Amino acid sequence: MGYWNEQIETAPRSELEALQSYRLSRTVRRVYENVPFYKELFDRHGVSPADIRTVQDLSKLPFTVKQDLRDTYPYGLFATDLENVVRIHASSGTTGKQTVVGYTQNDIDVWSECAARALAAAGGKAKDFVHVSYGYGLFTGGMGLHYGAEKMKATAIPASVGNTRRQITIMQDFGSSILCCTPSYALYLGESIEEMGIDKSTLKLKAGIFGAEPWTEEMRREIEKKLGIKAYDIYGLSEVMGPGVSFECECQNGMHINEDHFIPEIIDPETGEVLPDGEQGELVFTCITKEALPLIRYRTKDIVRLSKEKCACGRTLVKMSKVLGRSDDMLIIRGVNVFPSQVESVLLDIQGVTANYLLIVDRVNNLDTLEIQVEMSPDMPFDAVRMIEEKESEIKAKVDSLLGISAKVRIVSPKTIARSEGKAKRVIDNRNSYHQTV
Ligand code: DLL
């Protein structure tokens, strides 16, 4: 199906690598000269920009991690004057502090192009109505797909999240033809359409672009059946750009990485050693065109496999598998990234409860749910039902406002949560195959 940028998407590997090498060496020099963090980091590892001439030199460079963004919060890794930054987004961090990412106008243009490639690969054309039900705001999902739709001169419908009935009415009345949201919400929309007694064939929907959380092939089939569409995966992370770092083509068996902008590597998450093509490991990205925040060898913590095998769609861009798991404890609940330690820091701030807690994640009617169980302090009057209810509401409100996620909170009696002899077990994830497997 449609390429957005045929020349790049089908470029011979040698040409692509030459372009990557040129862009890589230029970026490495720029960050070394403009960002004290990188100068210090490269000096410490005994590597200089002159050592980086081709993509083969990439492994000489040190890695960067999310903690580096936190340590230099908010703008310490930006490689350009703040005057040139036209947009910022943010994503969650383990301490409750967000990590901030920035974009110059050129970065936004590149991002829009990457999102347009994803839309085109899903059959998107200028005549389409692109219904964007990812969140608009600091999260990159909404605006990322929105700008991609406008770039291809399609009509963007910024429906954003929530109010499912209204979303469905918008689909009916405005003629939405491509739906963009998390896969779990897509399924929920499908069920709601059935419940409302709407015949799906009266809708104009033909395709969906779903990502921001892991999903399975079974889920794809269910979404396709319920909504009567083709469902495509899209991957990205805010630190690297947002949605559109990679996207699925009509073959629906892996996501093509926009390699002219991001060089992927797979490493052993324990040793940091680069693994050969086809092996499963942690995905690492180097941004080679970003101006505001060009991260070098950024460890995503996502476990995937890469394949350079020829794709039947004609694209030569390397393909990554679905995300097979994470190498850290990050949970993705309704598309929101949640670290158990974030919940813990909320609980530690609340009088009357202890730090013994358990997060129970589940999927009910295809929507993720989070229940937080926390033990009350032994000195809290056990029969003070009203007081307990008030505390539960207080915790719920704090979690809601800090993490942007609605949780059920249950305060339980002291010593009822099982203690572990080793690492505390903080999470029970009942979403079976959908949950983090690593
Ligand atoms: O989730 C960007 C995005 C928005 C991607 C909309 C796709 C669609 P963050 O909030 O920074 O950015 O979260 C990034 O989400 O490291 C993965 O663990 C996970 N993730 C993103 N896309 C997928 C996907 C956005 N298609 C983190 N499948 C990443 C599985 C995904 N996991």
Coordinates of C-alpha atoms and ligand atoms in Angstrom, one line a residue, residues 91 134 139-141 145 210-215 233-239 242-243 255 300 302 323 326 330 332 337, ligand 1:
S91 CA 6.5 11.6 30.0
Y134 CA -5.0 9.4 21.8
F139 CA 1.5 12.9 26.1
T140 CA 2.8 12.7 22.5
G141 CA 0.1 10.4 21.1
L145 CA -0.9 11.5 14.8
F210 CA -3.0 1.5 17.5
G211 CA 0.0 1.7 19.9
A212 CA 1.4 3.1 23.1
E213 CA 0.9 -0.2 24.8
P214 CA 1.6 -3.9 24.1
W215 CA -1.0 -5.9 22.3
D233 CA 0.6 -1.3 15.1
I234 CA 2.5 1.9 15.7
Y235 CA 5.4 2.3 18.1
G236 CA 7.3 5.2 19.6
L237 CA 8.5 6.8 22.8
S238 CA 8.6 10.4 23.8
E239 CA 12.3 10.6 24.5
G242 CA 6.6 10.1 20.0
P243 CA 4.4 7.8 17.8
M255 CA 7.0 -2.3 12.3
T300 CA 14.4 2.1 25.6
D302 CA 11.8 -2.4 25.3
V323 CA 7.3 -5.3 21.9
R326 CA 10.3 -4.6 29.1
M330 CA 7.3 -0.1 34.0
I332 CA 1.5 0.4 30.9
N337 CA 3.2 4.5 31.8
Ligands
DLL1 O1 3.5 5.8 24.1 C1 4.2 7.2 22.2 C2 3.1 6.6 21.4 C3 1.9 7.2 21.3 C4 3.3 5.4 20.6 C5 0.9 6.7 20.5 C6 2.3 4.9 19.8 C7 1.1 5.5 19.8 P1 5.6 7.1 25.9 O2 4.4 7.5 26.7 O3 6.9 7.8 26.1 O4 5.3 7.2 24.3 O5 5.8 5.5 26.1 C8 6.7 4.8 25.4 O6 5.3 2.9 25.4 O7 8.9 2.5 25.5 C9 6.9 1.2 25.0 O8 7.2 0.5 26.2 C10 5.4 1.5 25.0 N1 4.9 1.5 23.6 C11 4.7 2.5 22.7 N2 4.2 2.0 21.6 C12 4.0 0.6 21.7 C13 3.6 -0.4 20.9 C14 4.3 6.7 23.6 N3 3.1 -0.2 19.7 C15 6.7 3.3 25.8 N4 3.6 -1.7 21.4 C16 7.6 2.5 24.9 C17 4.0 -1.9 22.7 C18 4.5 0.3 23.0 N5 4.5 -1.0 23.5

